[in-house]
mmCIF file of C-alpha atoms in Angstrom:
data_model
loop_
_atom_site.group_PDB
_atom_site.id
_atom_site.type_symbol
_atom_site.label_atom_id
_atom_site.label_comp_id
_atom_site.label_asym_id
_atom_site.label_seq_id
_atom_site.Cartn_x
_atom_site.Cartn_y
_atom_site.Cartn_z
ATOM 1 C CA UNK A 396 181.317 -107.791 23.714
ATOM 2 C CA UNK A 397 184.459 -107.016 25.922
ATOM 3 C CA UNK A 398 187.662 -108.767 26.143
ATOM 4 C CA UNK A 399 190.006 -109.430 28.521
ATOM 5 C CA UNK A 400 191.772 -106.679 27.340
ATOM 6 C CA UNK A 401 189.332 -104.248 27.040
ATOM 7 C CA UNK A 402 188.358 -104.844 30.578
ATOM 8 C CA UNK A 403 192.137 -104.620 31.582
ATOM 9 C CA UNK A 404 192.602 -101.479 29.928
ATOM 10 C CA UNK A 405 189.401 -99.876 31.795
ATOM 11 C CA UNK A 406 190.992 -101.135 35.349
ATOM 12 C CA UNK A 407 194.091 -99.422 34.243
ATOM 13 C CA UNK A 408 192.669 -96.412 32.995
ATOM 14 C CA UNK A 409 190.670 -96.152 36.067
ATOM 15 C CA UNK A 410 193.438 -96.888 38.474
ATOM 16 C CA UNK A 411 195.350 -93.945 37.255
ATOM 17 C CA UNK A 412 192.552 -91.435 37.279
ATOM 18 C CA UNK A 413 192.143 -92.253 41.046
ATOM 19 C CA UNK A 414 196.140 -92.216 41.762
ATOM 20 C CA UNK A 415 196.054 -89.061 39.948
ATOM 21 C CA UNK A 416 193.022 -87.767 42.070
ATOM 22 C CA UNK A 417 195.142 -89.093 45.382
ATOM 23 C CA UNK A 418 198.055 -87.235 43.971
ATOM 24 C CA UNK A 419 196.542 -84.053 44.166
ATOM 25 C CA UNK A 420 194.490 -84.177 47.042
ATOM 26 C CA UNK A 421 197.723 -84.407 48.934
ATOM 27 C CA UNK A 422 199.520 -81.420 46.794
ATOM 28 C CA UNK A 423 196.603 -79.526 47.514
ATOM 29 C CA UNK A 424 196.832 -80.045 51.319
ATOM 30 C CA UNK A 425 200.288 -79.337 51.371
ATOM 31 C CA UNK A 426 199.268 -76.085 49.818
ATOM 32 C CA UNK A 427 197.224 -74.868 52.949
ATOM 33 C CA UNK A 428 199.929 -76.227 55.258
ATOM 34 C CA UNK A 429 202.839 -74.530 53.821
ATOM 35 C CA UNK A 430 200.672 -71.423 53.146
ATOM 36 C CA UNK A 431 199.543 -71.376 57.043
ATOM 37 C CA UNK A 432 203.299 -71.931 57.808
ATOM 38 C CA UNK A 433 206.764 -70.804 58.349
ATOM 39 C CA UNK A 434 207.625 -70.552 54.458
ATOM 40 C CA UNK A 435 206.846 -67.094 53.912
ATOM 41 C CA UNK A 436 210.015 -65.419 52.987
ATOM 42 C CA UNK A 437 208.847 -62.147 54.061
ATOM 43 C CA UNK A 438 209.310 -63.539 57.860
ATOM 44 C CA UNK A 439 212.691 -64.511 56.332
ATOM 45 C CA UNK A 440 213.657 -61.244 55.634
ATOM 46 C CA UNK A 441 212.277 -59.322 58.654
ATOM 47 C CA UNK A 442 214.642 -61.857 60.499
ATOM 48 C CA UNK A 443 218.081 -60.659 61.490
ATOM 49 C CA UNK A 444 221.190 -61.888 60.570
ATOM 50 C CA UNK A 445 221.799 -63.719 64.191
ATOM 51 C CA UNK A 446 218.404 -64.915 64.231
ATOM 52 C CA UNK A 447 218.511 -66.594 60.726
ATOM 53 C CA UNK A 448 222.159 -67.785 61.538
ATOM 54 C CA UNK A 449 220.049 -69.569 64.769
ATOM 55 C CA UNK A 450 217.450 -71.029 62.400
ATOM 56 C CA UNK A 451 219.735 -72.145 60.221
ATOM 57 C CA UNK A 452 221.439 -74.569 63.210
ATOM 58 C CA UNK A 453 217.454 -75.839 64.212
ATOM 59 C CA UNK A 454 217.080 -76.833 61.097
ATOM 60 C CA UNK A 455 220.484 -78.749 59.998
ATOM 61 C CA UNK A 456 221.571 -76.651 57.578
ATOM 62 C CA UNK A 457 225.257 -76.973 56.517
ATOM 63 C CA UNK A 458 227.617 -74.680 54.886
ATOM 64 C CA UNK A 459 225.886 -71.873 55.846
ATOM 65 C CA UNK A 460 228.786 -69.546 57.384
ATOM 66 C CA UNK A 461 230.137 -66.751 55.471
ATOM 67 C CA UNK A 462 226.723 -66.449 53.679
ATOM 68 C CA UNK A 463 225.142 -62.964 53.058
ATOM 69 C CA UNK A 464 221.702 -62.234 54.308
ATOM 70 C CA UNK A 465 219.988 -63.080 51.052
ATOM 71 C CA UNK A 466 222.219 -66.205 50.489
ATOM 72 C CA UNK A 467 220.880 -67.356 53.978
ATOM 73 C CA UNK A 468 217.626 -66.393 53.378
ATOM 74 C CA UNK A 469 217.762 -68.295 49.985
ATOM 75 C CA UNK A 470 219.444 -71.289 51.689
ATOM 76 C CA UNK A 471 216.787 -71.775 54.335
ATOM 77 C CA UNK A 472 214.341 -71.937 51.390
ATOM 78 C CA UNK A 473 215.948 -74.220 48.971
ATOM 79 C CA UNK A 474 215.784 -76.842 52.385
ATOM 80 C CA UNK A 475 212.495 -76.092 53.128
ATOM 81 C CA UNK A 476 211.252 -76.532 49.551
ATOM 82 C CA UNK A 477 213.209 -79.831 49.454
ATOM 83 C CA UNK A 478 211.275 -81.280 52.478
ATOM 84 C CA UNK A 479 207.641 -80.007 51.289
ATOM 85 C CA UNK A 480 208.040 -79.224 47.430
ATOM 86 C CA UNK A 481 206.548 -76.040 48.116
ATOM 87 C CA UNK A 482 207.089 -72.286 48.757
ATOM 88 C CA UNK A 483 204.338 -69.632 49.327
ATOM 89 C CA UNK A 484 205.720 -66.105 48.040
ATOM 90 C CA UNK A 485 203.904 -63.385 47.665
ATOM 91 C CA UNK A 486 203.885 -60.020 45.724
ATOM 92 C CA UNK A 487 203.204 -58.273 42.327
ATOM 93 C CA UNK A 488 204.149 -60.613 39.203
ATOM 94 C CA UNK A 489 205.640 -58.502 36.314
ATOM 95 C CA UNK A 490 205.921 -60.327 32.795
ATOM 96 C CA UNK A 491 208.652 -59.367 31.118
ATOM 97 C CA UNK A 492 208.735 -59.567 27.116
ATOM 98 C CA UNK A 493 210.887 -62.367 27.038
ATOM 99 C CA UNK A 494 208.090 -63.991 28.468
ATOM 100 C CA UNK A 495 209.421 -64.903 31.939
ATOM 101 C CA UNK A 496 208.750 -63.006 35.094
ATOM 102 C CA UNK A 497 209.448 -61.985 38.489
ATOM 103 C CA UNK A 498 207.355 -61.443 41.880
ATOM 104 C CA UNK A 499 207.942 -58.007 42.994
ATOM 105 C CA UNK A 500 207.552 -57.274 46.744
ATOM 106 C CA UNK A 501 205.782 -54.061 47.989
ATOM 107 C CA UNK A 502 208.472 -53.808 50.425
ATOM 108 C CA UNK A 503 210.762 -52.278 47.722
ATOM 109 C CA UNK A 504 207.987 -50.705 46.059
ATOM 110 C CA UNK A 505 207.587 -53.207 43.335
ATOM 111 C CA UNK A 506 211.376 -51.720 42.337
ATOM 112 C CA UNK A 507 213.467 -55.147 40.796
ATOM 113 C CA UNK A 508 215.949 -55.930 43.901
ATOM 114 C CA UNK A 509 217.334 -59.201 45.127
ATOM 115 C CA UNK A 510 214.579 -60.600 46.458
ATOM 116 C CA UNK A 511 212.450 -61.084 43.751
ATOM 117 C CA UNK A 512 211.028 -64.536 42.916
ATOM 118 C CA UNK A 513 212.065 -66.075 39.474
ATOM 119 C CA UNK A 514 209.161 -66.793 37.468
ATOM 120 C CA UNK A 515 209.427 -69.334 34.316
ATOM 121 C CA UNK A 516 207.177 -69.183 31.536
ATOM 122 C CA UNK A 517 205.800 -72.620 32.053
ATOM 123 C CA UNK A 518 204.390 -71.148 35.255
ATOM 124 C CA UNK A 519 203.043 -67.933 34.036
ATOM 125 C CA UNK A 520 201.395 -69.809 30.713
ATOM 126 C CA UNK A 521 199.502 -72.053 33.275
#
């Protein structure tokens, strides 16, 4: 026989499986946008210094003058990653022994340089 309770506790339980379902239907969406998009830092860094000076202005950023190139660049992503909660990199992860890593881009022929992508180890254990 169920109790109020029980039956309480079964609407709650299945309330949060479906927000959680919602929740990542949405994530998962956003994944395809921001991977068909302008996040790609490797348009970033083909840009010139004028050009990404001129992006920076579109998009509102401030305190952006006196920055160097990779500063910018990193800049322009921090706001972008604020508005969508996402970035799309791409490359060659290399684990290091410490168990962190870092996305190396073919560009510098998967050398370490400054535009490699800090990866934690919570991300490379999932």
């Amino acid at each position: 026989m169920k109790t109020d309770a029980t039956t309480q506790d079964e609407r709650a339980v299945s309330s949060a499986r479906q927000e959680r379902a919602e929740a990542e239907f949405p994530a998962d969406e956003k994944y395809e946008q921001v991977k068909r998009g302008d996040l790609h830092i490797a348009e970033l860094q083909k840009m010139t210094m004028k050009e990404l000076l001129a992006l920076a202005r579109r998009e509102q950023i401030t305190d952006y003058t006196g920055l160097k190139k990779q500063d910018l660049i990193f800049k322009i992503l921090k706001e972008r990653t604020k508005l969508n909660g996402l970035m799309f990199g791409e490359g060659t992860l290399e684990i290091l022994p410490d168990g962190f890593g870092f996305l190396r881009s073919p560009d510098y022929h998967y050398l370490p340089c400054p535009d490699d992508i800090y990866v934690s180890p919570s991300q490379i254990r999932r």
